[in-house]
Each structure stands twice: as C-alpha cells, then as structure tokens.
C-alpha cells in the first residue's frame, strides 16, 4: 500500500462553510496550497495560494472590503476573478492571474475540485441534505491527521477495526464477527453489515437509551477519491427499519501536504434533535473515537513510510471493501495520468 | 448407493458397502470423505441413524459456485452408482449435557440430525432452530416434524433472519449450543454466545459457497499458458495454480495471499477466457477479461496468454 499520489479529478471537502469568511484561510489540498476566502457577496472563492510574482503565500496578504486580494510581499492586487488589477509599485498592470478552483457550497460544506476544471461534475457529490434537514441535527469539524489519505480510507472501509480499536465506545465482538457485503457501482464502493440481536455497544446504549439486544446496521459508501458516508441504524432487536435510531457520519478524506490528511467529519442523528446534552456527548465521543483512529493511523503511517521496499501485506476477507476502494482510487489515478496528466508516475 | 431428492437442490444418498459387509461405527457429528472420480474430495456429515451399520446417509446440496464436487454428484451420480469414501471421522462430537440448543442453517442440518436423535435418546432437554432460504430448500422437514414443538422451522423468505437472541436467550451454564450452517449464521451465533461459558458453543463450518476457493484439487484439465513477454509457454496441470507454474518457470511475479483476495498477483490477460475464482475483482472487471488473479483463477478454455 504505497499509493501516495493523489487523484485530483474529484471532489474533496475543502472546508466547512463556517470556517471561511472575510479572512484568508490557507489549506493544502492534494499538495496544492489553496487560499479560501469570501467575496463581498458572500460567494466563496479558492485560489492557488502562490502569488504569481515570487510565490509568496497570498493567504499572508489581505482582503480589501471590495474583495480585492493583495499580496503583502510586493503588492500585487487581484480582483474577484483572480485577475491582477495592478501593483502598488508601478502604473501599468502586470499580466498575471490566479488559478481558481471549481467549488460547490452546499449544506454547509465547501467542496473543491483540484483537478481539471472542465471535468468538475456536481452530480458526483453525495446527498448531504441531512446536514441542513430540520429533522436532523449534526456536529462537524476537522481533525488533522499525519497519515496518508489511503490509510484513512481503508480505516473507514474496514470497520472490523472497531472491535479492536474502539472497544469502549462503538466496537464490540459483533462487528468483527459479522461479514460484510461489498458492492461496486462504477467507481463507488459500498459495503453493508447487518448485526442482528447483538449486545449494544456503549456509545449506542448511551445515545439511544437502548439495552441489549439490538440490531445494528452499517452501510458505508465510498465516493472516490475522498468522500465516505456511513449510514447507521440502531434499534431494539425486532424493530422495523424506519422505527430505529438513524445516524449518519460523513467523512471528507482530503489529502493535504505530503502524507498529511484533513479528516473532516460530520455526525448527524434524526432523533432527540433538541437534546443538547446528547449532542455534546455524541460530539465528545466522536472526537474520542477519531483520536483513537488518528493515533493508530499515525503509527501505521510511520510503518508504511519506513518500508519503501514494500514488504508484502497479508489480506483477509474483511479487507475486501478496502481493497476495492484502493483499486477504485488507483484506477482514477491511472485514468488521470493517461489523460495527459502532468503528475509523476504513481508507485502503487 | 441409493439417491433421493429431499429438498430443492438437495439429494440424500444412502451408501452401503459394496462387499455387503457392515460399516464402521460412528458418533453424531461424524463425517465421511467422499472421493469423486474427478479427484475431488468432499466432506459430508453422516445424518442417518447411528445404529444403522448397513448404510450411511449423507445429504448433498448443489452448490453452483462451489468447487464442482456437489455438481458432479447431482449430475453424474446415478442410483446404484459407486462412490469411494474414507472415514468416518468426527471433528464435531456431541458432549454430554443436560440441555442442548441446536441451530441449523440450510444443509448444516445434517450433522445435527443424529445429535438430536442422541439427545432425545438420553432424555436431555433439547430444541432446534432450523433456518433456510425457503421451506422448499430445507431438507428433512417431515423427519423433524415428528419431534413436535422442540423444532422451530424458520424459512428466511417468511420470517427473515433467525431470531437468535430470542432463541438462545441468556447464557445458560447447563446448556451446550451446537451450530452448523453458512459462515454468516455461525458468525452471528458466535457473536451471540460471546458471553457464554467457554466451550458452550460448538460449531462446524463448511466453506462459503459464494466464494471460489483456490483451484488446487478442482482444476479438471491441464491448461496451456503462454507468457508472451518472456516467450515461454507452460502447461499448468490440474492441482497447480497458474501463479505457482509461472514461479516454477522462473518468471518473477508478486504474490501475497494466494487466495484471490489481495490483488498482488494481478496479471494482464492478452488472449483466452478467464475462469475467475478470486474474491477481489468486480463483475465489470471480470467481464472485461483483461486481467486476472493468477493465484486462484484459471482458464475457461484450454489456453491463456498472459502479459508476463
Ligand atoms: S510575491 Fe506577491 S507581490 Fe511579490
Ligand atoms: S496472491 Fe493475493 S490475490 Fe493472488
Ligand atoms: Fe475507527
């Protein structure tokens, strides 16, 4: 597993809407420095965070009230379209423009397409309406991860790790013991696991007030290269599907710089939506669980990074979804490179 | 040998020694190895009465995705035909207990039948939860009906998944659980019994039918494999994987799991039709016929050309 090149022709979660305002925010995405900001009409903009003059980060510059972005090294100024409109030093305008990225802002999330703008297709985005649906409530944020995006992807596509890595919260023996069904639809990879009549894991016991036995369903969908949505249903055993407790977890797995990844998350539920105590509890738990993942992934990253010869991995049946996920990403990468990509070869 | 269809896709075979001699004794849970003329060996649980030393009964489910053993029995074994068998051996013995909870899924009912008879004979308390896809696919129902309320028959198309929680209940130190069936069922029962005393749960697994296993003993025909880049052509005999043959020919190729899971042995196919037996490739990838996992997959025809 040495896939460290990043697919760029795909949507990544670039930022949560509430992170971006009239200040300049730098975030590396697929090894590209990106500067996010809002224009006076509130539309969000993302440009490559390198000044065309001497590459100084524009995010260290400033934004005028009229939406003009100024580089604070030698004073290049750019309009809302990223076109250079002048420089403090001289009267005539230098010929320069910033690279701007296709963005979609929807349901409180800002999606960015770091690759060929011609190919940016909104229909590839998953349904995120639950993030703003009045019958749902959610918490969200982003956690820094010093591990390559593929490791996070495999972590999410192989939830058998819950049994071992999260035994005090969301995992118990039933997760690893229940096999998954894996489906592939074009580039998408989905899995589903039905745990029937199992012991309630502590997190669900507390967040749904359920006692064992419970039915627990996990349906994960990976929208390559970087979006994962988990549909969760927990119910007293025997309860019909629509009557259970529903939760959704969205992960934006956004490659940053080198082998760093932005681990965006949103955790939503459709019950007791006004219970702030519960919201706080769930958010704390979500972060605690993610920290367990982050610790594991960062330890794992070191092992992959220091094994350049790539000693063979051993794989088992429960890896199937993750292995298909790898293949999906590898295929996108190949497609991208064959389409005259400017990227170096992948070492997959 | 006498055969009889006992459910959709299930035949029961009654085997007697061709010499007319009595057969060796066995205990509930025992199985025999059936060695088919194709060279395939398959295990089948003995499911007739223990006391009958004149004949053994086994039941065989047709597994279209299996390794060909069950298909051969269904399609080629005729009434009065001969079979080579070995055994019996017992990896699934019934231990004494005051109470037994039996869980059978599909053809997994077979080892449980003599266990039930034994439990009944010793006066133990017992019950059986028997699941299957549909009622018609479930064998030996008339026989089980004789036991009355101790037996709960739950075809999935009518009842959905087995209510294991309701059936197994809380851990009972006096009870032993015996389960045989598909992997999913066994996994679920194992999950339920996680809190039971060690040893309370006894299972016998049979290979999942959905996934093709390594070709070893199934490969009926030798195939010819041309390695175009190396300019070599190999004959791969039955029982040897393409991967092994390629390695033996001194052509370096990556591999790891050798089970068709990890994908490291993936090789491009230039000509020939692939008989995919891996778990990893998607249906589209299989249909494209341009790549294969050579550790388990073989040829549909007699010849493959690989980019090696
Ligand atoms: S680097 Fe931006 S103006 Fe010089
Ligand atoms: S060696 Fe793992 S798929 Fe062939
Ligand atoms: Fe995790």
GROMACS .gro file of C-alpha atoms in nm, chain B residues 17-299:
model
  283
  365UNK     CA    1  -2.051  -5.127   0.143
  366UNK     CA    2  -2.026  -5.291  -0.200
  367UNK     CA    3  -1.900  -5.606  -0.026
  368UNK     CA    4  -2.222  -5.617   0.174
  369UNK     CA    5  -2.026  -5.602   0.499
  370UNK     CA    6  -2.138  -5.382   0.785
  371UNK     CA    7  -1.994  -5.033   0.805
  372UNK     CA    8  -1.764  -4.898   1.078
  373UNK     CA    9  -1.932  -4.742   1.383
  374UNK     CA   10  -1.956  -4.364   1.419
  375UNK     CA   11  -2.082  -4.098   1.659
  376UNK     CA   12  -2.310  -3.798   1.598
  377UNK     CA   13  -2.122  -3.514   1.430
  378UNK     CA   14  -1.904  -3.750   1.224
  379UNK     CA   15  -1.840  -3.700   0.855
  380UNK     CA   16  -1.701  -3.906   0.573
  381UNK     CA   17  -1.472  -3.804   0.289
  382UNK     CA   18  -1.615  -3.876  -0.050
  383UNK     CA   19  -1.352  -3.913  -0.318
  384UNK     CA   20  -1.507  -3.838  -0.653
  385UNK     CA   21  -1.383  -3.981  -0.982
  386UNK     CA   22  -1.278  -3.628  -1.075
  387UNK     CA   23  -1.022  -3.645  -0.793
  388UNK     CA   24  -1.216  -3.402  -0.576
  389UNK     CA   25  -1.258  -3.493  -0.210
  390UNK     CA   26  -1.558  -3.362  -0.022
  391UNK     CA   27  -1.672  -3.397   0.337
  392UNK     CA   28  -2.032  -3.487   0.412
  393UNK     CA   29  -2.181  -3.530   0.757
  394UNK     CA   30  -2.345  -3.861   0.834
  395UNK     CA   31  -2.709  -3.790   0.900
  396UNK     CA   32  -2.881  -4.125   0.930
  397UNK     CA   33  -2.934  -4.332   1.244
  398UNK     CA   34  -2.612  -4.412   1.432
  399UNK     CA   35  -2.725  -4.768   1.490
  400UNK     CA   36  -2.763  -4.848   1.124
  401UNK     CA   37  -2.442  -5.027   1.032
  402UNK     CA   38  -2.579  -5.141   0.699
  403UNK     CA   39  -2.597  -4.798   0.538
  404UNK     CA   40  -2.484  -4.444   0.579
  405UNK     CA   41  -2.689  -4.146   0.482
  406UNK     CA   42  -2.545  -3.813   0.365
  407UNK     CA   43  -2.715  -3.516   0.203
  408UNK     CA   44  -2.556  -3.309  -0.071
  409UNK     CA   45  -2.652  -2.954  -0.159
  410UNK     CA   46  -2.591  -2.848  -0.515
  411UNK     CA   47  -2.350  -2.557  -0.498
  412UNK     CA   48  -2.333  -2.393  -0.839
  413UNK     CA   49  -2.046  -2.175  -0.727
  414UNK     CA   50  -1.869  -2.448  -0.538
  415UNK     CA   51  -1.570  -2.643  -0.650
  416UNK     CA   52  -1.758  -2.883  -0.865
  417UNK     CA   53  -1.790  -3.171  -0.621
  418UNK     CA   54  -2.157  -3.126  -0.543
  419UNK     CA   55  -2.235  -3.060  -0.908
  420UNK     CA   56  -2.077  -3.385  -1.009
  421UNK     CA   57  -2.282  -3.576  -0.753
  422UNK     CA   58  -2.602  -3.409  -0.865
  423UNK     CA   59  -2.537  -3.451  -1.234
  424UNK     CA   60  -2.345  -3.773  -1.269
  425UNK     CA   61  -2.403  -3.997  -0.972
  426UNK     CA   62  -2.680  -4.237  -1.057
  427UNK     CA   63  -2.884  -4.471  -0.845
  428UNK     CA   64  -2.677  -4.783  -0.783
  429UNK     CA   65  -2.356  -4.600  -0.872
  430UNK     CA   66  -2.033  -4.638  -0.681
  431UNK     CA   67  -1.851  -4.389  -0.464
  432UNK     CA   68  -1.520  -4.409  -0.284
  433UNK     CA   69  -1.538  -4.294   0.075
  434UNK     CA   70  -1.297  -4.260   0.365
  435UNK     CA   71  -1.368  -4.225   0.734
  436UNK     CA   72  -1.578  -4.171   0.928
  437UNK     CA   73  -1.405  -3.905   1.133
  438UNK     CA   74  -1.554  -3.675   1.392
  439UNK     CA   75  -1.449  -3.312   1.439
  440UNK     CA   76  -1.781  -3.212   1.585
  441UNK     CA   77  -1.855  -3.450   1.870
  442UNK     CA   78  -2.160  -3.418   2.089
  443UNK     CA   79  -2.060  -3.376   2.451
  444UNK     CA   80  -2.290  -3.476   2.737
  445UNK     CA   81  -2.515  -3.201   2.868
  446UNK     CA   82  -2.849  -3.155   3.038
  447UNK     CA   83  -2.971  -2.919   2.769
  448UNK     CA   84  -2.886  -2.865   2.404
  449UNK     CA   85  -2.964  -2.575   2.180
  450UNK     CA   86  -2.921  -2.674   1.816
  451UNK     CA   87  -2.903  -2.416   1.541
  452UNK     CA   88  -2.900  -2.540   1.183
  453UNK     CA   89  -2.880  -2.336   0.866
  454UNK     CA   90  -2.962  -2.498   0.532
  455UNK     CA   91  -2.763  -2.811   0.467
  456UNK     CA   92  -2.599  -2.756   0.807
  457UNK     CA   93  -2.892  -2.952   0.949
  458UNK     CA   94  -2.718  -3.278   0.856
  459UNK     CA   95  -2.474  -3.327   1.146
  460UNK     CA   96  -2.744  -3.213   1.386
  461UNK     CA   97  -2.991  -3.489   1.295
  462UNK     CA   98  -2.804  -3.771   1.470
  463UNK     CA   99  -2.721  -3.535   1.756
  464UNK     CA  100  -3.089  -3.468   1.804
  465UNK     CA  101  -3.164  -3.837   1.798
  466UNK     CA  102  -2.898  -3.889   2.060
  467UNK     CA  103  -3.022  -3.606   2.280
  468UNK     CA  104  -3.372  -3.744   2.257
  469UNK     CA  105  -3.248  -4.094   2.344
  470UNK     CA  106  -3.059  -3.980   2.652
  471UNK     CA  107  -3.359  -3.779   2.774
  472UNK     CA  108  -3.177  -3.445   2.759
  473UNK     CA  109  -3.375  -3.127   2.713
  474UNK     CA  110  -3.319  -3.001   2.362
  475UNK     CA  111  -3.452  -2.772   2.094
  476UNK     CA  112  -3.369  -2.695   1.736
  477UNK     CA  113  -3.386  -2.371   1.544
  478UNK     CA  114  -3.367  -2.452   1.175
  479UNK     CA  115  -3.333  -2.182   0.913
  480UNK     CA  116  -3.308  -2.195   0.537
  481UNK     CA  117  -3.376  -1.981   0.235
  482UNK     CA  118  -3.723  -2.116   0.168
  483UNK     CA  119  -3.922  -2.402   0.313
  484UNK     CA  120  -3.874  -2.594  -0.011
  485UNK     CA  121  -3.497  -2.569   0.019
  486UNK     CA  122  -3.493  -2.718   0.369
  487UNK     CA  123  -3.425  -3.088   0.388
  488UNK     CA  124  -3.565  -3.346   0.631
  489UNK     CA  125  -3.863  -3.142   0.746
  490UNK     CA  126  -4.100  -3.442   0.763
  491UNK     CA  127  -3.848  -3.625   0.978
  492UNK     CA  128  -3.815  -3.328   1.211
  493UNK     CA  129  -4.187  -3.274   1.238
  494UNK     CA  130  -4.207  -3.590   1.445
  495UNK     CA  131  -4.031  -3.407   1.727
  496UNK     CA  132  -4.314  -3.159   1.766
  497UNK     CA  133  -4.260  -2.829   1.941
  498UNK     CA  134  -3.894  -2.883   2.011
  499UNK     CA  135  -3.828  -2.794   1.650
  500UNK     CA  136  -3.874  -2.441   1.515
  501UNK     CA  137  -3.857  -2.414   1.137
  502UNK     CA  138  -3.788  -2.063   1.010
  503UNK     CA  139  -3.751  -2.022   0.634
  504UNK     CA  140  -3.600  -1.683   0.561
  505UNK     CA  141  -3.850  -1.579   0.294
  506UNK     CA  142  -4.125  -1.598   0.554
  507UNK     CA  143  -3.951  -1.499   0.874
  508UNK     CA  144  -3.637  -1.310   0.778
  509UNK     CA  145  -3.316  -1.371   0.966
  510UNK     CA  146  -3.321  -1.613   1.255
  511UNK     CA  147  -3.411  -1.458   1.588
  512UNK     CA  148  -3.101  -1.585   1.756
  513UNK     CA  149  -3.134  -1.356   2.054
  514UNK     CA  150  -3.484  -1.480   2.129
  515UNK     CA  151  -3.387  -1.840   2.079
  516UNK     CA  152  -3.055  -1.855   2.260
  517UNK     CA  153  -3.152  -1.619   2.539
  518UNK     CA  154  -2.917  -1.556   2.828
  519UNK     CA  155  -2.612  -1.772   2.890
  520UNK     CA  156  -2.719  -2.100   3.046
  521UNK     CA  157  -2.430  -2.284   3.217
  522UNK     CA  158  -2.612  -2.617   3.186
  523UNK     CA  159  -2.660  -2.589   2.811
  524UNK     CA  160  -2.442  -2.658   2.509
  525UNK     CA  161  -2.503  -2.485   2.177
  526UNK     CA  162  -2.437  -2.676   1.854
  527UNK     CA  163  -2.447  -2.487   1.530
  528UNK     CA  164  -2.376  -2.580   1.171
  529UNK     CA  165  -2.455  -2.377   0.863
  530UNK     CA  166  -2.323  -2.099   0.643
  531UNK     CA  167  -2.047  -1.874   0.773
  532UNK     CA  168  -2.281  -1.580   0.829
  533UNK     CA  169  -2.501  -1.781   1.060
  534UNK     CA  170  -2.210  -1.923   1.253
  535UNK     CA  171  -2.060  -1.579   1.289
  536UNK     CA  172  -2.389  -1.447   1.423
  537UNK     CA  173  -2.426  -1.733   1.668
  538UNK     CA  174  -2.069  -1.680   1.780
  539UNK     CA  175  -2.143  -1.315   1.837
  540UNK     CA  176  -2.443  -1.408   2.050
  541UNK     CA  177  -2.258  -1.662   2.252
  542UNK     CA  178  -1.966  -1.429   2.325
  543UNK     CA  179  -2.088  -1.408   2.683
  544UNK     CA  180  -2.147  -1.781   2.726
  545UNK     CA  181  -1.906  -2.001   2.921
  546UNK     CA  182  -1.604  -2.112   2.719
  547UNK     CA  183  -1.679  -2.431   2.534
  548UNK     CA  184  -2.055  -2.387   2.546
  549UNK     CA  185  -2.067  -2.315   2.175
  550UNK     CA  186  -1.967  -2.582   1.927
  551UNK     CA  187  -1.974  -2.511   1.558
  552UNK     CA  188  -1.893  -2.682   1.236
  553UNK     CA  189  -1.820  -2.460   0.943
  554UNK     CA  190  -1.846  -2.553   0.584
  555UNK     CA  191  -1.686  -2.338   0.318
  556UNK     CA  192  -1.887  -2.045   0.194
  557UNK     CA  193  -2.033  -2.135  -0.139
  558UNK     CA  194  -2.026  -1.785  -0.275
  559UNK     CA  195  -1.651  -1.755  -0.298
  560UNK     CA  196  -1.447  -1.972  -0.523
  561UNK     CA  197  -1.163  -2.131  -0.336
  562UNK     CA  198  -0.815  -2.194  -0.469
  563UNK     CA  199  -0.817  -2.426  -0.758
  564UNK     CA  200  -0.591  -2.699  -0.616
  565UNK     CA  201  -0.795  -3.010  -0.640
  566UNK     CA  202  -1.062  -2.887  -0.871
  567UNK     CA  203  -0.875  -2.798  -1.182
  568UNK     CA  204  -1.009  -3.066  -1.403
  569UNK     CA  205  -0.796  -3.001  -1.708
  570UNK     CA  206  -0.440  -2.902  -1.773
  571UNK     CA  207  -0.419  -2.563  -1.937
  572UNK     CA  208  -0.165  -2.405  -2.160
  573UNK     CA  209  -0.038  -2.066  -2.053
  574UNK     CA  210   0.174  -1.856  -2.283
  575UNK     CA  211   0.384  -1.589  -2.114
  576UNK     CA  212   0.415  -1.354  -2.405
  577UNK     CA  213   0.675  -1.115  -2.266
  578UNK     CA  214   0.904  -1.399  -2.157
  579UNK     CA  215   0.841  -1.600  -2.472
  580UNK     CA  216   0.758  -1.917  -2.280
  581UNK     CA  217   0.461  -2.148  -2.285
  582UNK     CA  218   0.377  -2.360  -1.982
  583UNK     CA  219   0.143  -2.647  -1.927
  584UNK     CA  220  -0.031  -2.597  -1.596
  585UNK     CA  221  -0.155  -2.930  -1.465
  586UNK     CA  222  -0.469  -2.963  -1.256
  587UNK     CA  223  -0.382  -2.902  -0.895
  588UNK     CA  224  -0.118  -2.640  -0.970
  589UNK     CA  225  -0.206  -2.274  -0.972
  590UNK     CA  226  -0.104  -2.056  -1.264
  591UNK     CA  227   0.094  -1.850  -1.013
  592UNK     CA  228   0.296  -2.150  -0.899
  593UNK     CA  229   0.356  -2.266  -1.253
  594UNK     CA  230   0.479  -1.922  -1.351
  595UNK     CA  231   0.706  -1.908  -1.048
  596UNK     CA  232   0.843  -2.254  -1.124
  597UNK     CA  233   0.922  -2.137  -1.473
  598UNK     CA  234   1.143  -1.875  -1.312
  599UNK     CA  235   0.933  -1.577  -1.411
  600UNK     CA  236   0.918  -1.333  -1.121
  601UNK     CA  237   0.571  -1.230  -1.016
  602UNK     CA  238   0.435  -1.073  -0.700
  603UNK     CA  239   0.203  -1.257  -0.472
  604UNK     CA  240   0.095  -1.249  -0.114
  605UNK     CA  241  -0.233  -1.402  -0.001
  606UNK     CA  242  -0.254  -1.672  -0.271
  607UNK     CA  243  -0.626  -1.677  -0.202
  608UNK     CA  244  -0.753  -1.429  -0.456
  609UNK     CA  245  -0.803  -1.151  -0.204
  610UNK     CA  246  -0.510  -0.912  -0.201
  611UNK     CA  247  -0.466  -0.849  -0.572
  612UNK     CA  248  -0.087  -0.855  -0.571
  613UNK     CA  249  -0.066  -1.129  -0.833
  614UNK     CA  250  -0.288  -0.941  -1.078
  615UNK     CA  251  -0.174  -1.004  -1.435
  616UNK     CA  252  -0.296  -0.871  -1.768
  617UNK     CA  253  -0.459  -1.122  -1.996
  618UNK     CA  254  -0.387  -1.086  -2.366
  619UNK     CA  255  -0.583  -1.380  -2.502
  620UNK     CA  256  -0.808  -1.655  -2.374
  621UNK     CA  257  -1.109  -1.654  -2.149
  622UNK     CA  258  -1.054  -1.640  -1.776
  623UNK     CA  259  -1.233  -1.855  -1.521
  624UNK     CA  260  -1.229  -1.604  -1.236
  625UNK     CA  261  -1.212  -1.762  -0.893
  626UNK     CA  262  -1.097  -1.469  -0.684
  627UNK     CA  263  -1.287  -1.254  -0.436
  628UNK     CA  264  -1.150  -0.916  -0.534
  629UNK     CA  265  -1.242  -0.830  -0.889
  630UNK     CA  266  -1.574  -0.665  -0.956
  631UNK     CA  267  -1.819  -0.808  -1.206
  632UNK     CA  268  -1.719  -0.544  -1.459
  633UNK     CA  269  -1.353  -0.620  -1.417
  634UNK     CA  270  -1.427  -0.989  -1.462
  635UNK     CA  271  -1.635  -0.933  -1.769
  636UNK     CA  272  -1.361  -0.720  -1.925
  637UNK     CA  273  -1.147  -1.036  -1.927
  638UNK     CA  274  -0.828  -0.832  -1.946
  639UNK     CA  275  -0.691  -0.906  -1.605
  640UNK     CA  276  -0.681  -1.199  -1.365
  641UNK     CA  277  -0.554  -1.302  -1.025
  642UNK     CA  278  -0.332  -1.589  -1.123
  643UNK     CA  279  -0.306  -1.738  -0.775
  644UNK     CA  280  -0.656  -1.884  -0.798
  645UNK     CA  281  -0.808  -1.815  -1.139
  646UNK     CA  282  -0.774  -2.040  -1.439
  647UNK     CA  283  -0.891  -2.064  -1.797
   0.00000   0.00000   0.00000
